[in-house]
Amino acid sequence: MTAIMEANAGGASGKLEYDPLDPQVKHEPYPYYVELRRNEPVKWLPGLQAYGVARYDDIDALLKDGRTFSSGQFWPALLGEYDPVPEEAPMISMDPPGHMQLRRIANKAFVPSKVNGLRDRTYEIAHLLVDDIIAKHGPEGEFDFAWEFTALYPVTVVAEVLGVPTERRAEFKVWVDDVLSAANRAAYGPEKLAHIAASARKMRDFFEELYDDRVQNLGDDLISTFITTEVDGQKLSRNQVLSMAILLLIGGVETTTNLLGTTLIELNRHRDVFDRVLADHGLIPAVLEEVLRYNPPVQIIFRHTTVDTEIAGVKIPAGSAIMPILASANRDESKFDNPEVFDIDRKIEVPLMSFGQGPHFCLGNYLSRMEAKSALEVVFSRFSLIEPISDDVHWLDSYFARGPHVLPVRYKVR
C-alpha cells in the first residue's frame, strides 16, 4: 500500500513516470499502467530502448500482425548474450512459416487430450509435495510457499513431460529464474551478470548431456519426440532440440509458478473471496481467470517493427523494439468494467492478454490452467489454514515476469 501511495504522489508534477527498470515500478506497476493508458498509450522507454504499448486494442492488433511486428528479436531482446542456445532461434522468436513448423511439433505435448492425460499425475505431485512439507515442518507452522511448493510443483510436471530427472528439479527452478533475470541486465553489475551466465551454461550443459542420452535411449517423452520427428523431411538439429527443450522448460515453469504464488497473495488480500473459495473449490477456475487478468504472471513481451509504422498516432521507425504491456491491456477500462477491482464473478467478454494473442498464443495455456487448478484443490483440501505471514510481498526483480520471489506462509493441516 505504501508503494502505491508513493507512486500516486508522482513527484512535484503529480504525473507518474513509467520506467520498467525502476524498483518501485517493478514492485507495483499498475498505477503506472493507468497513467499510460490515459495519457501516453505509446511511450518511448530510454532504459530499454523500446516503445511500450499500453492499450488493449493496440496490443491486440500488433500481436496479430506478424508481418509488421516481428517476433524474430523476442529472445535476443529478453536474454541478450545470456541465451543458453544463441546459435538457434527458439520457436517463440520465429516468424512464419518456420514458426508454424516447429509449433506443430511442440503442440503434440499440449493438445487438451494429452494434457488431460496428465491430470491425475498433477494431483499426485501436489499431494507428494504437501506430504514433504508436513514431514519437514509438522502438522502446523510456517514454510515458504514460493520455494517449497509453487517452485517445485510445475517444474516436476514439466520435467516429466520432457523426460527430465525430477531429482534435479530445484536446480531447474534456480536456472530458470537466473536466465529470465537477464531481462534486467541493463540494471545489474558484473557479479550478478556472471551468476546469470553461469546458470545459462549449467542449463545448456544439462540438456546437452540429456540429448546424448536420449539419442541412445529413446523414450516416450517430448525430447525423444523432438529428436525423431521430421519437418519437411528433415530431422531437427541438435541445437534445435536443445532450444525447444529449454524454451518449454522456461515457459512451463515460470508461468505456473508465478500464477500459483500470486493467487495466494490475491486471495489473502481479498479475504471475502478467500472464504468463498475455501468453502467451494468449484470457484477455483474463476479465481485463476481473475488472477490471470488482474495480476498476470507475464507482464510484457517483445516485438520489433519490420517497416515504418504508427501506433495510436505515434510514428515508429522500422527496426524499433516494441513492448506490448499485456498486464496493462488486461486492465483496459474500455474492455473491462471496474478493471482495478478484483472480481471473480465478472463476465469477461474479450480474450485475456495473459498468454498473448495471434500466431504466438501460448501453447501451454491449457496446461498451466489445469496444473494450477489441481494444485490449489490439493492445497485447500489438505490445509485448514494457509495464509501469507506478511502483507508485504517480495516480488521477483523483473519487469517481464511477476510473482513472489519468496512467500512465507503459516499453515495448519486438516
PDB file of N, CA and C in Angstrom, residues 99-147:
ATOM      1  N   HIS A  99       8.123 -20.785 -37.849  1.00  0.00           N
ATOM      2  CA  HIS A  99       7.491 -20.879 -36.533  1.00  0.00           C
ATOM      3  C   HIS A  99       6.417 -21.942 -36.501  1.00  0.00           C
ATOM      4  N   MET A 100       5.582 -21.980 -37.524  1.00  0.00           N
ATOM      5  CA  MET A 100       4.457 -22.913 -37.527  1.00  0.00           C
ATOM      6  C   MET A 100       4.927 -24.361 -37.638  1.00  0.00           C
ATOM      7  N   GLN A 101       6.024 -24.595 -38.337  1.00  0.00           N
ATOM      8  CA  GLN A 101       6.532 -25.968 -38.460  1.00  0.00           C
ATOM      9  C   GLN A 101       6.953 -26.507 -37.091  1.00  0.00           C
ATOM     10  N   LEU A 102       7.696 -25.707 -36.341  1.00  0.00           N
ATOM     11  CA  LEU A 102       8.122 -26.147 -35.016  1.00  0.00           C
ATOM     12  C   LEU A 102       6.953 -26.188 -34.044  1.00  0.00           C
ATOM     13  N   ARG A 103       6.020 -25.279 -34.215  1.00  0.00           N
ATOM     14  CA  ARG A 103       4.858 -25.240 -33.311  1.00  0.00           C
ATOM     15  C   ARG A 103       4.026 -26.515 -33.441  1.00  0.00           C
ATOM     16  N   ARG A 104       3.922 -27.031 -34.657  1.00  0.00           N
ATOM     17  CA  ARG A 104       3.153 -28.269 -34.849  1.00  0.00           C
ATOM     18  C   ARG A 104       3.782 -29.428 -34.082  1.00  0.00           C
ATOM     19  N   ILE A 105       5.108 -29.433 -33.995  1.00  0.00           N
ATOM     20  CA  ILE A 105       5.789 -30.495 -33.239  1.00  0.00           C
ATOM     21  C   ILE A 105       5.539 -30.306 -31.744  1.00  0.00           C
ATOM     22  N   ALA A 106       5.762 -29.095 -31.253  1.00  0.00           N
ATOM     23  CA  ALA A 106       5.583 -28.831 -29.826  1.00  0.00           C
ATOM     24  C   ALA A 106       4.134 -29.032 -29.400  1.00  0.00           C
ATOM     25  N   ASN A 107       3.216 -28.777 -30.315  1.00  0.00           N
ATOM     26  CA  ASN A 107       1.791 -28.880 -29.991  1.00  0.00           C
ATOM     27  C   ASN A 107       1.396 -30.290 -29.568  1.00  0.00           C
ATOM     28  N   LYS A 108       2.194 -31.275 -29.974  1.00  0.00           N
ATOM     29  CA  LYS A 108       1.884 -32.660 -29.607  1.00  0.00           C
ATOM     30  C   LYS A 108       1.859 -32.854 -28.098  1.00  0.00           C
ATOM     31  N   ALA A 109       2.600 -32.033 -27.386  1.00  0.00           N
ATOM     32  CA  ALA A 109       2.649 -32.165 -25.926  1.00  0.00           C
ATOM     33  C   ALA A 109       1.545 -31.389 -25.236  1.00  0.00           C
ATOM     34  N   PHE A 110       0.873 -30.482 -25.972  1.00  0.00           N
ATOM     35  CA  PHE A 110      -0.020 -29.552 -25.301  1.00  0.00           C
ATOM     36  C   PHE A 110      -1.466 -29.588 -25.772  1.00  0.00           C
ATOM     37  N   VAL A 111      -1.815 -30.505 -26.662  1.00  0.00           N
ATOM     38  CA  VAL A 111      -3.218 -30.631 -27.042  1.00  0.00           C
ATOM     39  C   VAL A 111      -4.005 -31.059 -25.805  1.00  0.00           C
ATOM     40  N   PRO A 112      -5.279 -30.618 -25.668  1.00  0.00           N
ATOM     41  CA  PRO A 112      -6.045 -30.947 -24.462  1.00  0.00           C
ATOM     42  C   PRO A 112      -6.096 -32.431 -24.128  1.00  0.00           C
ATOM     43  N   SER A 113      -6.187 -33.297 -25.143  1.00  0.00           N
ATOM     44  CA  SER A 113      -6.259 -34.731 -24.851  1.00  0.00           C
ATOM     45  C   SER A 113      -4.986 -35.221 -24.166  1.00  0.00           C
ATOM     46  N   LYS A 114      -3.836 -34.698 -24.595  1.00  0.00           N
ATOM     47  CA  LYS A 114      -2.559 -35.075 -23.988  1.00  0.00           C
ATOM     48  C   LYS A 114      -2.443 -34.498 -22.581  1.00  0.00           C
ATOM     49  N   VAL A 115      -2.829 -33.239 -22.444  1.00  0.00           N
ATOM     50  CA  VAL A 115      -2.751 -32.578 -21.138  1.00  0.00           C
ATOM     51  C   VAL A 115      -3.676 -33.260 -20.135  1.00  0.00           C
ATOM     52  N   ASN A 116      -4.872 -33.613 -20.579  1.00  0.00           N
ATOM     53  CA  ASN A 116      -5.813 -34.276 -19.675  1.00  0.00           C
ATOM     54  C   ASN A 116      -5.264 -35.598 -19.162  1.00  0.00           C
ATOM     55  N   GLY A 117      -4.400 -36.224 -19.952  1.00  0.00           N
ATOM     56  CA  GLY A 117      -3.776 -37.466 -19.508  1.00  0.00           C
ATOM     57  C   GLY A 117      -2.827 -37.263 -18.347  1.00  0.00           C
ATOM     58  N   LEU A 118      -2.396 -36.007 -18.143  1.00  0.00           N
ATOM     59  CA  LEU A 118      -1.509 -35.675 -17.027  1.00  0.00           C
ATOM     60  C   LEU A 118      -2.273 -35.302 -15.764  1.00  0.00           C
ATOM     61  N   ARG A 119      -3.586 -35.173 -15.870  1.00  0.00           N
ATOM     62  CA  ARG A 119      -4.361 -34.604 -14.752  1.00  0.00           C
ATOM     63  C   ARG A 119      -4.160 -35.373 -13.447  1.00  0.00           C
ATOM     64  N   ASP A 120      -4.299 -36.686 -13.498  1.00  0.00           N
ATOM     65  CA  ASP A 120      -4.138 -37.473 -12.276  1.00  0.00           C
ATOM     66  C   ASP A 120      -2.747 -37.297 -11.686  1.00  0.00           C
ATOM     67  N   ARG A 121      -1.760 -37.210 -12.562  1.00  0.00           N
ATOM     68  CA  ARG A 121      -0.381 -37.069 -12.083  1.00  0.00           C
ATOM     69  C   ARG A 121      -0.172 -35.707 -11.417  1.00  0.00           C
ATOM     70  N   THR A 122      -0.853 -34.664 -11.890  1.00  0.00           N
ATOM     71  CA  THR A 122      -0.696 -33.350 -11.248  1.00  0.00           C
ATOM     72  C   THR A 122      -1.211 -33.394  -9.814  1.00  0.00           C
ATOM     73  N   TYR A 123      -2.313 -34.101  -9.591  1.00  0.00           N
ATOM     74  CA  TYR A 123      -2.819 -34.242  -8.215  1.00  0.00           C
ATOM     75  C   TYR A 123      -1.823 -35.020  -7.359  1.00  0.00           C
ATOM     76  N   GLU A 124      -1.266 -36.082  -7.924  1.00  0.00           N
ATOM     77  CA  GLU A 124      -0.303 -36.891  -7.171  1.00  0.00           C
ATOM     78  C   GLU A 124       0.921 -36.070  -6.776  1.00  0.00           C
ATOM     79  N   ILE A 125       1.436 -35.284  -7.724  1.00  0.00           N
ATOM     80  CA  ILE A 125       2.618 -34.470  -7.450  1.00  0.00           C
ATOM     81  C   ILE A 125       2.318 -33.446  -6.359  1.00  0.00           C
ATOM     82  N   ALA A 126       1.156 -32.802  -6.429  1.00  0.00           N
ATOM     83  CA  ALA A 126       0.787 -31.817  -5.411  1.00  0.00           C
ATOM     84  C   ALA A 126       0.677 -32.479  -4.034  1.00  0.00           C
ATOM     85  N   HIS A 127       0.052 -33.650  -3.970  1.00  0.00           N
ATOM     86  CA  HIS A 127      -0.057 -34.352  -2.685  1.00  0.00           C
ATOM     87  C   HIS A 127       1.316 -34.730  -2.140  1.00  0.00           C
ATOM     88  N   LEU A 128       2.214 -35.183  -3.009  1.00  0.00           N
ATOM     89  CA  LEU A 128       3.552 -35.562  -2.563  1.00  0.00           C
ATOM     90  C   LEU A 128       4.312 -34.364  -2.000  1.00  0.00           C
ATOM     91  N   LEU A 129       4.163 -33.202  -2.624  1.00  0.00           N
ATOM     92  CA  LEU A 129       4.830 -32.002  -2.121  1.00  0.00           C
ATOM     93  C   LEU A 129       4.264 -31.586  -0.767  1.00  0.00           C
ATOM     94  N   VAL A 130       2.947 -31.693  -0.607  1.00  0.00           N
ATOM     95  CA  VAL A 130       2.348 -31.378   0.698  1.00  0.00           C
ATOM     96  C   VAL A 130       2.833 -32.379   1.748  1.00  0.00           C
ATOM     97  N   ASP A 131       2.924 -33.657   1.380  1.00  0.00           N
ATOM     98  CA  ASP A 131       3.461 -34.671   2.305  1.00  0.00           C
ATOM     99  C   ASP A 131       4.872 -34.287   2.757  1.00  0.00           C
ATOM    100  N   ASP A 132       5.696 -33.830   1.807  1.00  0.00           N
ATOM    101  CA  ASP A 132       7.072 -33.440   2.136  1.00  0.00           C
ATOM    102  C   ASP A 132       7.088 -32.254   3.100  1.00  0.00           C
ATOM    103  N   ILE A 133       6.200 -31.302   2.860  1.00  0.00           N
ATOM    104  CA  ILE A 133       6.129 -30.122   3.727  1.00  0.00           C
ATOM    105  C   ILE A 133       5.745 -30.529   5.153  1.00  0.00           C
ATOM    106  N   ILE A 134       4.745 -31.397   5.276  1.00  0.00           N
ATOM    107  CA  ILE A 134       4.304 -31.839   6.605  1.00  0.00           C
ATOM    108  C   ILE A 134       5.391 -32.648   7.296  1.00  0.00           C
ATOM    109  N   ALA A 135       6.067 -33.500   6.533  1.00  0.00           N
ATOM    110  CA  ALA A 135       7.151 -34.297   7.113  1.00  0.00           C
ATOM    111  C   ALA A 135       8.283 -33.408   7.624  1.00  0.00           C
ATOM    112  N   LYS A 136       8.531 -32.323   6.930  1.00  0.00           N
ATOM    113  CA  LYS A 136       9.633 -31.421   7.294  1.00  0.00           C
ATOM    114  C   LYS A 136       9.252 -30.461   8.415  1.00  0.00           C
ATOM    115  N   HIS A 137       8.019 -29.925   8.378  1.00  0.00           N
ATOM    116  CA  HIS A 137       7.648 -28.839   9.286  1.00  0.00           C
ATOM    117  C   HIS A 137       6.603 -29.224  10.330  1.00  0.00           C
ATOM    118  N   GLY A 138       6.000 -30.417  10.211  1.00  0.00           N
ATOM    119  CA  GLY A 138       4.998 -30.826  11.180  1.00  0.00           C
ATOM    120  C   GLY A 138       3.586 -30.457  10.752  1.00  0.00           C
ATOM    121  N   PRO A 139       2.584 -30.760  11.606  1.00  0.00           N
ATOM    122  CA  PRO A 139       1.179 -30.539  11.244  1.00  0.00           C
ATOM    123  C   PRO A 139       0.756 -29.079  11.228  1.00  0.00           C
ATOM    124  N   GLU A 140       1.553 -28.193  11.802  1.00  0.00           N
ATOM    125  CA  GLU A 140       1.277 -26.759  11.695  1.00  0.00           C
ATOM    126  C   GLU A 140       2.573 -25.991  11.885  1.00  0.00           C
ATOM    127  N   GLY A 141       2.588 -24.779  11.365  1.00  0.00           N
ATOM    128  CA  GLY A 141       3.807 -23.990  11.460  1.00  0.00           C
ATOM    129  C   GLY A 141       3.934 -23.033  10.302  1.00  0.00           C
ATOM    130  N   GLU A 142       5.147 -22.917   9.768  1.00  0.00           N
ATOM    131  CA  GLU A 142       5.415 -21.986   8.676  1.00  0.00           C
ATOM    132  C   GLU A 142       6.318 -22.647   7.640  1.00  0.00           C
ATOM    133  N   PHE A 143       6.149 -22.250   6.369  1.00  0.00           N
ATOM    134  CA  PHE A 143       7.064 -22.659   5.308  1.00  0.00           C
ATOM    135  C   PHE A 143       6.990 -21.646   4.174  1.00  0.00           C
ATOM    136  N   ASP A 144       7.925 -21.742   3.253  1.00  0.00           N
ATOM    137  CA  ASP A 144       7.965 -20.824   2.116  1.00  0.00           C
ATOM    138  C   ASP A 144       7.172 -21.441   0.965  1.00  0.00           C
ATOM    139  N   PHE A 145       5.976 -20.932   0.749  1.00  0.00           N
ATOM    140  CA  PHE A 145       5.091 -21.458  -0.290  1.00  0.00           C
ATOM    141  C   PHE A 145       5.718 -21.318  -1.672  1.00  0.00           C
ATOM    142  N   ALA A 146       6.474 -20.237  -1.886  1.00  0.00           N
ATOM    143  CA  ALA A 146       7.069 -19.999  -3.208  1.00  0.00           C
ATOM    144  C   ALA A 146       8.117 -21.046  -3.546  1.00  0.00           C
ATOM    145  N   TRP A 147       8.985 -21.387  -2.594  1.00  0.00           N
ATOM    146  CA  TRP A 147      10.094 -22.284  -2.905  1.00  0.00           C
ATOM    147  C   TRP A 147       9.816 -23.745  -2.572  1.00  0.00           C
TER     148      TRP A 147
END
